C-alpha positions as a printed NumPy array, in Angstrom:
array([[ -97.078,  -23.976,   26.354],
       [ -99.832,  -26.944,   27.087],
       [ -99.649,  -28.509,   29.708],
       [-101.922,  -31.711,   30.902],
       [-103.075,  -32.406,   34.002],
       [-104.564,  -35.411,   35.205],
       [-106.035,  -36.913,   38.42 ],
       [-108.227,  -34.101,   38.805],
       [-111.188,  -34.456,   41.295],
       [-114.413,  -33.887,   40.414],
       [-114.892,  -31.003,   41.928],
       [-112.108,  -29.249,   40.588],
       [-113.179,  -26.648,   38.449],
       [-111.281,  -24.264,   35.598],
       [-110.885,  -21.398,   37.769],
       [-109.213,  -23.744,   40.544],
       [-106.734,  -25.197,   37.731],
       [-105.887,  -20.957,   37.033],
       [-105.513,  -20.322,   40.376],
       [-102.787,  -23.448,   41.298],
       [-101.247,  -22.969,   38.151],
       [-100.664,  -18.811,   38.485],
       [ -98.314,  -19.968,   41.323],
       [ -95.829,  -20.107,   38.58 ],
       [ -96.842,  -17.4  ,   35.707],
       [ -99.756,  -16.155,   34.051],
       [-102.099,  -18.506,   32.636],
       [-103.264,  -17.95 ,   29.225],
       [-106.231,  -20.661,   29.687],
       [-107.743,  -23.365,   31.699],
       [-109.955,  -26.1  ,   30.923],
       [-111.587,  -29.172,   32.473],
       [-112.506,  -31.644,   30.098],
       [-116.19 ,  -32.771,   30.521],
       [-118.359,  -35.612,   29.409],
       [-121.075,  -35.244,   27.263],
       [-123.179,  -37.668,   28.452],
       [-122.672,  -37.337,   31.927],
       [-121.628,  -33.658,   32.245],
       [-118.782,  -33.956,   34.88 ],
       [-115.13 ,  -33.865,   34.457],
       [-112.997,  -36.57 ,   32.954],
       [-110.837,  -36.393,   35.624],
       [-108.179,  -34.272,   33.485],
       [-107.855,  -31.325,   31.883],
       [-104.861,  -28.482,   30.479],
       [-103.612,  -25.239,   31.491],
       [-101.748,  -23.189,   29.039],
       [ -98.74 ,  -20.728,   29.89 ],
       [ -97.672,  -17.519,   28.334],
       [ -94.24 ,  -19.209,   27.721],
       [ -92.487,  -22.088,   28.22 ],
       [ -89.856,  -21.213,   30.775],
       [ -93.691,  -20.859,   33.03 ],
       [ -94.85 ,  -23.994,   31.615],
       [ -92.05 ,  -25.685,   32.37 ],
       [ -91.992,  -24.023,   35.606],
       [ -95.285,  -25.319,   36.954],
       [ -95.087,  -28.758,   36.014],
       [ -92.391,  -29.209,   38.1  ],
       [ -94.037,  -27.292,   40.741],
       [ -97.249,  -29.507,   40.015],
       [ -96.533,  -32.329,   39.012],
       [ -97.482,  -34.606,   41.999],
       [ -99.329,  -32.143,   44.572],
       [-102.285,  -32.714,   45.487],
       [-105.354,  -30.477,   44.615],
       [-109.341,  -31.364,   45.859],
       [-107.72 ,  -34.631,   48.245],
       [-105.953,  -35.618,   44.586],
       [-102.785,  -36.656,   43.485],
       [-101.756,  -34.498,   40.369],
       [-100.236,  -35.953,   37.735],
       [ -98.554,  -32.969,   35.328],
       [ -96.697,  -33.448,   31.952],
       [ -96.147,  -31.338,   28.634],
       [ -99.232,  -31.716,   26.843],
       [ -98.548,  -33.684,   23.452],
       [-100.215,  -32.831,   20.175],
       [-103.257,  -35.077,   19.03 ],
       [-102.869,  -36.988,   16.498],
       [-104.982,  -38.227,   13.884],
       [-106.228,  -41.299,   15.658],
       [-107.01 ,  -39.654,   18.723],
       [-109.712,  -37.381,   16.744],
       [-111.755,  -40.572,   15.529],
       [-113.467,  -40.687,   18.51 ],
       [-112.707,  -44.567,   19.329],
       [-113.559,  -46.403,   21.627],
       [-117.61 ,  -47.18 ,   20.112],
       [-118.165,  -50.318,   18.234],
       [-116.497,  -49.405,   15.621],
       [-113.36 ,  -48.493,   17.108],
       [-111.667,  -51.383,   16.597],
       [-110.003,  -51.717,   20.045],
       [-107.814,  -48.508,   20.019],
       [-105.771,  -50.113,   16.907],
       [-107.129,  -47.311,   14.514],
       [-110.175,  -48.815,   13.55 ],
       [-110.905,  -51.983,   10.91 ],
       [-109.873,  -54.466,   14.163],
       [-106.298,  -54.122,   13.171],
       [-106.079,  -55.914,    9.959],
       [-104.506,  -54.616,    7.609],
       [-105.354,  -54.969,    3.936],
       [-109.253,  -56.055,    2.186],
       [-109.816,  -58.956,    3.984],
       [-108.561,  -61.281,    1.649],
       [-111.375,  -60.097,   -1.244],
       [-108.272,  -58.624,   -3.179],
       [-107.835,  -55.393,   -1.546],
       [-104.597,  -57.009,    0.574],
       [-100.451,  -56.648,   -0.451],
       [ -99.805,  -58.046,   -3.897]])
């Protein structure tokens, strides 16, 4: 089961995450998300545990705990949706409303509701 770990310090490495969560069971993967532009941590990551029981114990045990001076936000990771994969946030991101500026229809040129 995959676990979201938020509020990570920039100094927290994947090995640190793995070590912290191994107290609750077998960690099959630990990943810190890195910004491609700055090559620094984005402040969150994911830990994959070998079973749901171990993951539940890790979520309970690590939620609110401190790692490298930061209080962790730990929860079950939710699957990404299509909208999450669009990149968003850029000039054409539509302000986080799925692109297109939040308009439905064809902008009044015959492509809207009929």
